[in-house]
Short mmCIF file of C-alpha atoms in Angstrom, two decimals:
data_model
loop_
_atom_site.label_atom_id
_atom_site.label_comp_id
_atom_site.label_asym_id
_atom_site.label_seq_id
_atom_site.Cartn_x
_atom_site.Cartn_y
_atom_site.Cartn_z
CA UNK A 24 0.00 0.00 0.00
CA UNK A 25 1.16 3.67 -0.88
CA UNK A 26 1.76 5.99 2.04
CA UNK A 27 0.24 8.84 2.50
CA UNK A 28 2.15 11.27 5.07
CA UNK A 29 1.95 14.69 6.74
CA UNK A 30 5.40 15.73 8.57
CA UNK A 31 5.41 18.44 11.30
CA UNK A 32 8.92 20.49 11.59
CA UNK A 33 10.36 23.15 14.32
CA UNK A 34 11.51 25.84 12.46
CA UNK A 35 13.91 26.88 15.24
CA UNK A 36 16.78 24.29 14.37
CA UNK A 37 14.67 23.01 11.01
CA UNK A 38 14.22 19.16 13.12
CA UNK A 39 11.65 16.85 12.07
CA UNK A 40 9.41 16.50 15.01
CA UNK A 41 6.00 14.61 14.60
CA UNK A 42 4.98 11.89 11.83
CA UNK A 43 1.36 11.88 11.93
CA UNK A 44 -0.64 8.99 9.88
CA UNK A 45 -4.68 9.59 9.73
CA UNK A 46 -4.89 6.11 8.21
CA UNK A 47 -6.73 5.19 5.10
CA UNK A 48 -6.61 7.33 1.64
CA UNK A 49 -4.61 10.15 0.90
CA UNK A 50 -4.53 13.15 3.18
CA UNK A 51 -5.18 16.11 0.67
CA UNK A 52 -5.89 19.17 3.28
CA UNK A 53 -5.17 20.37 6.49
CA UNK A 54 -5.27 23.40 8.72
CA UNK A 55 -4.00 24.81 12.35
CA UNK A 56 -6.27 26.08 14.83
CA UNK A 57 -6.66 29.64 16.04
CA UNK A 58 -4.17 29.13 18.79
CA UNK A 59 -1.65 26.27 17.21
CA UNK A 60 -2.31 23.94 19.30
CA UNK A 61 -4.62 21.52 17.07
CA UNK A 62 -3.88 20.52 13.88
CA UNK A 63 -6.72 19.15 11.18
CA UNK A 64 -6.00 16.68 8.24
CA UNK A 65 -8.18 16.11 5.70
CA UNK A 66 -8.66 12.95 3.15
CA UNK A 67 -9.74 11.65 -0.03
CA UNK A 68 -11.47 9.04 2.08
CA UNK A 69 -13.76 11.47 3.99
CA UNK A 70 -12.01 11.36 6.88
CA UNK A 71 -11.24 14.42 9.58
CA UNK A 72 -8.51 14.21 11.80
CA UNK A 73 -7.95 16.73 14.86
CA UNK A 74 -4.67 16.48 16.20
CA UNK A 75 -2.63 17.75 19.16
CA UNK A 76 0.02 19.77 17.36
CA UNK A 77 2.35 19.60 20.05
CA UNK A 78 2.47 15.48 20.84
CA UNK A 79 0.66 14.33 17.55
CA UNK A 80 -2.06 12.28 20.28
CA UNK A 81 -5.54 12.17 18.05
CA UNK A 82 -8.06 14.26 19.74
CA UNK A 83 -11.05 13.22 17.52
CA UNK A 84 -12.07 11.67 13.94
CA UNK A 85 -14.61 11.92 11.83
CA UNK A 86 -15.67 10.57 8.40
CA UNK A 87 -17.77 11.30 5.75
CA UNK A 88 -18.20 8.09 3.37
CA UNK A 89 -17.77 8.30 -0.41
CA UNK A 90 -16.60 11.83 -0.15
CA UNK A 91 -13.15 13.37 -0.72
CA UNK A 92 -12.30 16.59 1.19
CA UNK A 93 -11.34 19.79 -0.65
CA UNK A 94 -11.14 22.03 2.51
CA UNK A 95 -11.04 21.43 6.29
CA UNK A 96 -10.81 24.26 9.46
CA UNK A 97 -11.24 25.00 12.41
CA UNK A 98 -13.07 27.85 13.48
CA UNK A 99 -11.67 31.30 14.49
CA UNK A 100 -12.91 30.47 18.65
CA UNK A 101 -11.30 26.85 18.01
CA UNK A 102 -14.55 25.44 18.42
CA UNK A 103 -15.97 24.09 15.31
CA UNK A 104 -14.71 21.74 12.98
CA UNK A 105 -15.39 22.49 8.98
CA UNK A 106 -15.02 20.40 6.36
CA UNK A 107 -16.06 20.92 2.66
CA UNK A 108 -16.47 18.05 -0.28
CA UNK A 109 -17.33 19.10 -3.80
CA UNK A 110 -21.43 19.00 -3.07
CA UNK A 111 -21.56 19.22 0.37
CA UNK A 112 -20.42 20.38 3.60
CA UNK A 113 -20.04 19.29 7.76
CA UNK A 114 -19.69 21.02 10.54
CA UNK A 115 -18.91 19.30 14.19
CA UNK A 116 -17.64 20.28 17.66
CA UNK A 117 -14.10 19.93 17.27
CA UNK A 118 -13.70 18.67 20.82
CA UNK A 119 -16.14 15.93 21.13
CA UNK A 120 -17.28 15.15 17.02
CA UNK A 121 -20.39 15.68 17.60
CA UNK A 122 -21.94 16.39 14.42
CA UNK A 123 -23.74 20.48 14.15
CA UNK A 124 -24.88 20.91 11.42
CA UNK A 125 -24.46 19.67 7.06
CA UNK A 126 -25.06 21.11 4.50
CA UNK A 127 -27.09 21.25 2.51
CA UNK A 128 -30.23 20.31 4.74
CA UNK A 129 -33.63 17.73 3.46
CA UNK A 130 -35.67 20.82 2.49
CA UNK A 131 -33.90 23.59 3.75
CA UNK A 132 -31.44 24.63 1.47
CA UNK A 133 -30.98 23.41 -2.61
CA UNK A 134 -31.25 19.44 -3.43
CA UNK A 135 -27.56 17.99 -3.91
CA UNK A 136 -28.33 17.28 -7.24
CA UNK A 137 -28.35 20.84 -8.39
CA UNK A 138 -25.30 22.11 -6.80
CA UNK A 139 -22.54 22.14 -8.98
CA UNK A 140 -20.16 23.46 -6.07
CA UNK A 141 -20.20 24.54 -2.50
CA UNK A 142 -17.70 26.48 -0.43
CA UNK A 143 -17.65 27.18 3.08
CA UNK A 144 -16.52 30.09 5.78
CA UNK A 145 -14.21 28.85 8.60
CA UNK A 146 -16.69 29.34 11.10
CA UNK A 147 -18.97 27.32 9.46
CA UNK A 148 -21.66 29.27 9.45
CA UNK A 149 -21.84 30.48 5.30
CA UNK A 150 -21.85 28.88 2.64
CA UNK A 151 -21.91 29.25 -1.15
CA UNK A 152 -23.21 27.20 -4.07
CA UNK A 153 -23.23 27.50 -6.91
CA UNK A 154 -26.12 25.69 -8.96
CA UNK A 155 -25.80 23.87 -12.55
CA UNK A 156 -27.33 26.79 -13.97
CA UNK A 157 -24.39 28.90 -13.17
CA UNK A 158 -26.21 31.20 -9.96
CA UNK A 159 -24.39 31.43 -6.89
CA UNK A 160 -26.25 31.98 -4.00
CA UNK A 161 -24.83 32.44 -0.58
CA UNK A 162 -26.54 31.25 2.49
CA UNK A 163 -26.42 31.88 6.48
CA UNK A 164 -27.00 28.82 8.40
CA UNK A 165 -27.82 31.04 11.76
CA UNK A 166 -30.93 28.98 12.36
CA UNK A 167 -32.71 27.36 9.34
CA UNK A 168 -30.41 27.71 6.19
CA UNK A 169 -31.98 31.03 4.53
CA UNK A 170 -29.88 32.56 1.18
CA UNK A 171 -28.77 36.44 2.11
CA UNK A 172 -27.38 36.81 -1.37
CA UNK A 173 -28.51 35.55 -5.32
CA UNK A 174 -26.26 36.23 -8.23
CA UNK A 175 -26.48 35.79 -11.68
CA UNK A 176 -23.81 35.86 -14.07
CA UNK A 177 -24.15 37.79 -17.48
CA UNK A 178 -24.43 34.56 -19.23
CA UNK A 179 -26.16 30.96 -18.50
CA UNK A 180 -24.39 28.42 -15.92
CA UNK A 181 -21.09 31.09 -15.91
CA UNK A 182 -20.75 31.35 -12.62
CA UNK A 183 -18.72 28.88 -11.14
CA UNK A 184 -16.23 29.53 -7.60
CA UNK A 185 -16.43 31.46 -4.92
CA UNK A 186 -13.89 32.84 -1.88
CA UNK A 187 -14.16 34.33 1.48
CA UNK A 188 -12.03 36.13 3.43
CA UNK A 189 -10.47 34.98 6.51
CA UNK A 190 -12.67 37.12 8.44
CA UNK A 191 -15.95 35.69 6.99
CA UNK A 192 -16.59 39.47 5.99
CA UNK A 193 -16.17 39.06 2.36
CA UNK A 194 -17.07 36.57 -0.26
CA UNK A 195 -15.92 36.52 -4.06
CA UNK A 196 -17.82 35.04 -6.94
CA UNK A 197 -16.30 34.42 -10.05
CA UNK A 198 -17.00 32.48 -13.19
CA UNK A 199 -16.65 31.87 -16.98
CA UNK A 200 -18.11 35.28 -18.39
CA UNK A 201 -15.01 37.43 -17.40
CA UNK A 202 -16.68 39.06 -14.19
CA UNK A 203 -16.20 38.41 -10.64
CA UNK A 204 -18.00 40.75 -7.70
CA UNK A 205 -17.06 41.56 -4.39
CA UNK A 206 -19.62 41.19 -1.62
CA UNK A 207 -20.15 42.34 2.28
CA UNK A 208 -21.78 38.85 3.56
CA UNK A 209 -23.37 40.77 6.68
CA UNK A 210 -25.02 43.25 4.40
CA UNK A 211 -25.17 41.49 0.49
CA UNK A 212 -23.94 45.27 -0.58
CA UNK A 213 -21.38 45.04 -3.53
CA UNK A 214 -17.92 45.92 -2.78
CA UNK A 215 -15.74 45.71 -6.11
CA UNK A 216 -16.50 44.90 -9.29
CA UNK A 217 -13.60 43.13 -11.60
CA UNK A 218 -13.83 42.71 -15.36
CA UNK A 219 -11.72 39.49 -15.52
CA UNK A 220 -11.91 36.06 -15.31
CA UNK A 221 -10.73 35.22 -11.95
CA UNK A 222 -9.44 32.41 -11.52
CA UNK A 223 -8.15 32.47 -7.62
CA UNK A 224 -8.34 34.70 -4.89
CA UNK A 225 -6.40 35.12 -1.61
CA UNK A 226 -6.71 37.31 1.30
CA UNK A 227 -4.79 39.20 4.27
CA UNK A 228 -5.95 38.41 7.40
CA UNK A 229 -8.09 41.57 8.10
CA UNK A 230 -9.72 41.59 4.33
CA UNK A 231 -8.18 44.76 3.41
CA UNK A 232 -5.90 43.65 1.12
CA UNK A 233 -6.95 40.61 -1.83
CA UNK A 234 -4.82 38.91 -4.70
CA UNK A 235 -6.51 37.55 -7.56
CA UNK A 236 -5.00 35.45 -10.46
CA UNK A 237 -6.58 35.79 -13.77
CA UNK A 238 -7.36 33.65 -16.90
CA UNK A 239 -4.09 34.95 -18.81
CA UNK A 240 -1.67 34.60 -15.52
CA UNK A 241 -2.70 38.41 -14.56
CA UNK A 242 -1.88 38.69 -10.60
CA UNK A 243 -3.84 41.79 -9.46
CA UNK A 244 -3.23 43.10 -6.17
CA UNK A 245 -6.53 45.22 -4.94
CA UNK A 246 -7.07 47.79 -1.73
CA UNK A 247 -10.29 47.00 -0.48
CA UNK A 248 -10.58 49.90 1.50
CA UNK A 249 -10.14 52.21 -1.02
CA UNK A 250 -11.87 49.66 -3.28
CA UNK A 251 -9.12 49.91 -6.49
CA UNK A 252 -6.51 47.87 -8.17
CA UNK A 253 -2.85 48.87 -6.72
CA UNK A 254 -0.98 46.95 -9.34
CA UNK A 255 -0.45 44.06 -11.71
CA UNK A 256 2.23 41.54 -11.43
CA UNK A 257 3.91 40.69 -14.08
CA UNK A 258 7.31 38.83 -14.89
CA UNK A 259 6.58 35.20 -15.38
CA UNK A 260 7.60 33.64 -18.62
CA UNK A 261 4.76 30.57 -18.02
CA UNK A 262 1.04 30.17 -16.66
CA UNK A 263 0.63 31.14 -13.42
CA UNK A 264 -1.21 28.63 -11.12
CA UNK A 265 -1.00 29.53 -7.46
CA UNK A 266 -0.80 33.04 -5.54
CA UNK A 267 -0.55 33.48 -1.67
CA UNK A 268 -0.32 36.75 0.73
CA UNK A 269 1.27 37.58 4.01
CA UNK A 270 -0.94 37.78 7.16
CA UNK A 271 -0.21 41.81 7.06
CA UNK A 272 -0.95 41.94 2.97
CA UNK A 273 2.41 43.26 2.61
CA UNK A 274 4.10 40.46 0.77
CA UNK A 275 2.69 38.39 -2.21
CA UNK A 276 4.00 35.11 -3.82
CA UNK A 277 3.25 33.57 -7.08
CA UNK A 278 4.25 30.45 -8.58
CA UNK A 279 4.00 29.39 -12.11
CA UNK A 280 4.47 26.09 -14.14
CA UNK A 281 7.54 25.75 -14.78
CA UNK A 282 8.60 26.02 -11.36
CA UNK A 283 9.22 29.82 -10.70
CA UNK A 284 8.21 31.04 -7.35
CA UNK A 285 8.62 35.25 -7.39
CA UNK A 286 8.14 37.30 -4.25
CA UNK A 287 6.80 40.66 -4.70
CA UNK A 288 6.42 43.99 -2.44
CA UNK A 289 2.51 44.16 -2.74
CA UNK A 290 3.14 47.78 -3.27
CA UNK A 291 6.21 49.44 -4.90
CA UNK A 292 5.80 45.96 -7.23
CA UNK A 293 9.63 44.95 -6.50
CA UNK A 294 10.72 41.15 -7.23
CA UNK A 295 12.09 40.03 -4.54
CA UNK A 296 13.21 36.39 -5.19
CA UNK A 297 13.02 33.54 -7.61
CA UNK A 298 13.52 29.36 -7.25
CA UNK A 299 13.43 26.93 -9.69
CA UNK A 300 11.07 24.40 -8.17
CA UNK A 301 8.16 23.17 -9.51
CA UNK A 302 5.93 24.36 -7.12
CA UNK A 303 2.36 22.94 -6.00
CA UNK A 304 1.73 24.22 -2.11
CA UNK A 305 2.84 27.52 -0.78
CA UNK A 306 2.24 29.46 2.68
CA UNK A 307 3.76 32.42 4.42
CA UNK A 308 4.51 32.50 8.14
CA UNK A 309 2.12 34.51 10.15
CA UNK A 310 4.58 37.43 10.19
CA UNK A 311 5.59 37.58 6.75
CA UNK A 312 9.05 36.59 7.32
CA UNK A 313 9.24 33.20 5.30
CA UNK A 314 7.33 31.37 2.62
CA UNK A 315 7.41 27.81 2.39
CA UNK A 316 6.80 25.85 -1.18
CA UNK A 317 6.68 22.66 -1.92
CA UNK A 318 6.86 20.51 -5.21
CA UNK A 319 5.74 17.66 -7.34
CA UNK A 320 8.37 14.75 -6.63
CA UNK A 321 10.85 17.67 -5.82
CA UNK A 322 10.53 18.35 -1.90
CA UNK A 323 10.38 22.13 -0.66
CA UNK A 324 12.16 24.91 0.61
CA UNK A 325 11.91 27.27 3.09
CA UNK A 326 13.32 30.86 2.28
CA UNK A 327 13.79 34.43 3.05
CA UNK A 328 10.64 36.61 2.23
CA UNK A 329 12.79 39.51 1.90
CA UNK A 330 16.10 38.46 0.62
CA UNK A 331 14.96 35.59 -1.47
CA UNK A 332 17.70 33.54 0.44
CA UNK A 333 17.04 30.01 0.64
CA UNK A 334 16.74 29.32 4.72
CA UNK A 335 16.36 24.85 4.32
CA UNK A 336 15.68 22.62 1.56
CA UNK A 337 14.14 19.38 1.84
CA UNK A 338 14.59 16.94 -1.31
CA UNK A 339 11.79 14.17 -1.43
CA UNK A 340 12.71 12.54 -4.99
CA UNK A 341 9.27 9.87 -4.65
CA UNK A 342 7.26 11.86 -3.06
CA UNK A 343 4.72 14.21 -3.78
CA UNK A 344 4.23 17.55 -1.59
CA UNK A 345 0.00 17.98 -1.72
CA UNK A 346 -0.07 20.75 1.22
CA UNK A 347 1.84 23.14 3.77
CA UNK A 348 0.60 24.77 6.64
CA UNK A 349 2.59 27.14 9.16
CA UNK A 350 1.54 27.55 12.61
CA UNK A 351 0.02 30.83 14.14
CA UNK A 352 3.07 31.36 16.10
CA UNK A 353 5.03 30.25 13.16
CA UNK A 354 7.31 27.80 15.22
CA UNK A 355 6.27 24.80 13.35
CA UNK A 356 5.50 23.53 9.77
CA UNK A 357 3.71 20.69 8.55
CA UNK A 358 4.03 19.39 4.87
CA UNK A 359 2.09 16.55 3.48
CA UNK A 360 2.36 14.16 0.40
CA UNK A 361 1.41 11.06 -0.71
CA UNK A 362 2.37 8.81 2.15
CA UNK A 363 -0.83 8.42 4.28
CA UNK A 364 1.42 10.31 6.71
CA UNK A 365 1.73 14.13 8.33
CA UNK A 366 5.25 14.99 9.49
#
């Protein structure tokens, strides 16, 4: 049987601490908590792990059959335990399992059958779906499920993903007819408007900053408070397919397919560093000092956010990095691959 693996390492002296194994399929997600003290892995297999971070004991497991996990969290309070499929989505106490709520609900919400996709909040309280007719419709699960927001896309079944912030403030829609909108989930009032396909979207941890990657490898970098575009990145040579900000929104990375990782100012628009690594998982540390990126059958690296200087590299020739997570108090890292293990 192929492993699947998730490793956890001090970033003090760079050791290898923990080797966590969820058992079963492939562990494709995972998350800290709030305070770093529990981790959450996430499989193809449906099932939910919630981990001591510290001593890698197993605090709790659940599993969903027949469904493969695209997201998991933990709530901002450390309560709640999310975790999001393609159709549908859980929420549990993360101390005991105890199952709170799904979604979506027998007559409350839209039949599975008619969602195309769903996405989920980290508190577990929103969601969004998006319907095979291409409307995305986002709904507050504060009581009986009840939609706050319909949109329609200028053209039939174009809508198709959707974001929100960190904060649970903010969700972005985006689909197939080159428009994506901004909305204030308390409120449904439009933020920002963007005439582009977008494609992903990543924000700082307060929502005031957001990085979008378009159809054509465009990486946008947008003020929310002042509700306009600061700047385009440009400078890769090849598609770009993953972006990620710093917890402060001062620092963007992108990474495109043929293995360039660049490091930008996400205001003067300076380049701060490159690596040749084909890159599939990236995350900053909480304070924007390091980014961490990991590859297909190539390992990852850990390196200077503001230098470009390469801090540790890890080479993992059979092994393929899936995910990377840094800890709130970024003292520890945790990469995971296909090994049915966390390290």
């Amino acid at each position: 049987m192929v492993a699947r693996w998730w490793w956890v390492w001090a970033t003090t002296n760079w050791q290898r601490q923990l080797i966590l194994r969820p058992g079963g399929g492939e562990v494709s997600t995972l998350a800290y908590g709030p305070n770093g003290e529990q981790l959450v892995s996430g499989g193809a297999d449906g099932k939910v792990t919630v981990w001591d971070s510290a001593s890698g004991e197993q605090i709790v497991q659940v599993e969903i059959a027949n469904q493969p996990l695209r997201r998991v969290s933990l709530s901002p309070d450390g309560q709640r335990l999310v975790a999001v499929a393609e159709h549908a989505a859980w929420v549990w106490e993360a101390s005991s399992g105890k199952r709170i709520r799904s979604f979506p609900e027998p007559l409350a919400s839209p039949p599975t059958n008619q969602i195309f996709a769903l996405f989920a909040d980290d508190t577990g309280e929103h969601f969004a779906t998006v319907d095979t007719q291409g409307r995305c419709v986002l709904w507050s699960t504060n009581g009986l499920p009840r939609p706050l927001i319909t949109i329609q896309g200028t053209q039939p079944a174009s809508v198709r993903r959707a974001f929100f912030s960190p904060d649970s403030h903010l969700v972005m829609n985006a689909g197939e007819d080159n428009t994506a909108r901004l909305w204030e989930v308390a409120t449904g009032t439009e933020r920002l408007a963007i005439n582009d396909r977008v494609l992903q979207t990543a924000f700082d941890a307060d929502g005031s900053t957001m990085v979008t990657l378009g159809a054509e490898s465009w990486v946008s970098v947008w003020d929310l408070v002042k509700r306009r575009r600061l700047k385009v990145l440009r400078g890769h040579n090849r598609m770009v397919k993953s972006i990620a900000v710093s917890r402060d929104g001062r620092l963007v990375a992108t990474g495109d397919e043929a293995g360039a990782v660049k490091i930008w100012s996400a205001s003067p628009g300076r380049d701060l560093g490159e690596e040749d690594l084909w890159q599939n998982a990236a995350a900053y540390s909480p304070d924007g000092q390091r980014i961490v990126s990991g590859a297909y059958c190539r390992g990852w690296i850990v390196r200077s956010s503001r230098s470009g200087r390469t801090l540790l590299r890890v080479h993992s020739a059979n092994e393929m990095i899936l995910g990377i997570a840094v800890s709130p108090d970024g003292q520890r890292i945790v990469t995971g691959g296909s090994h049915k293990t966390a390290k």
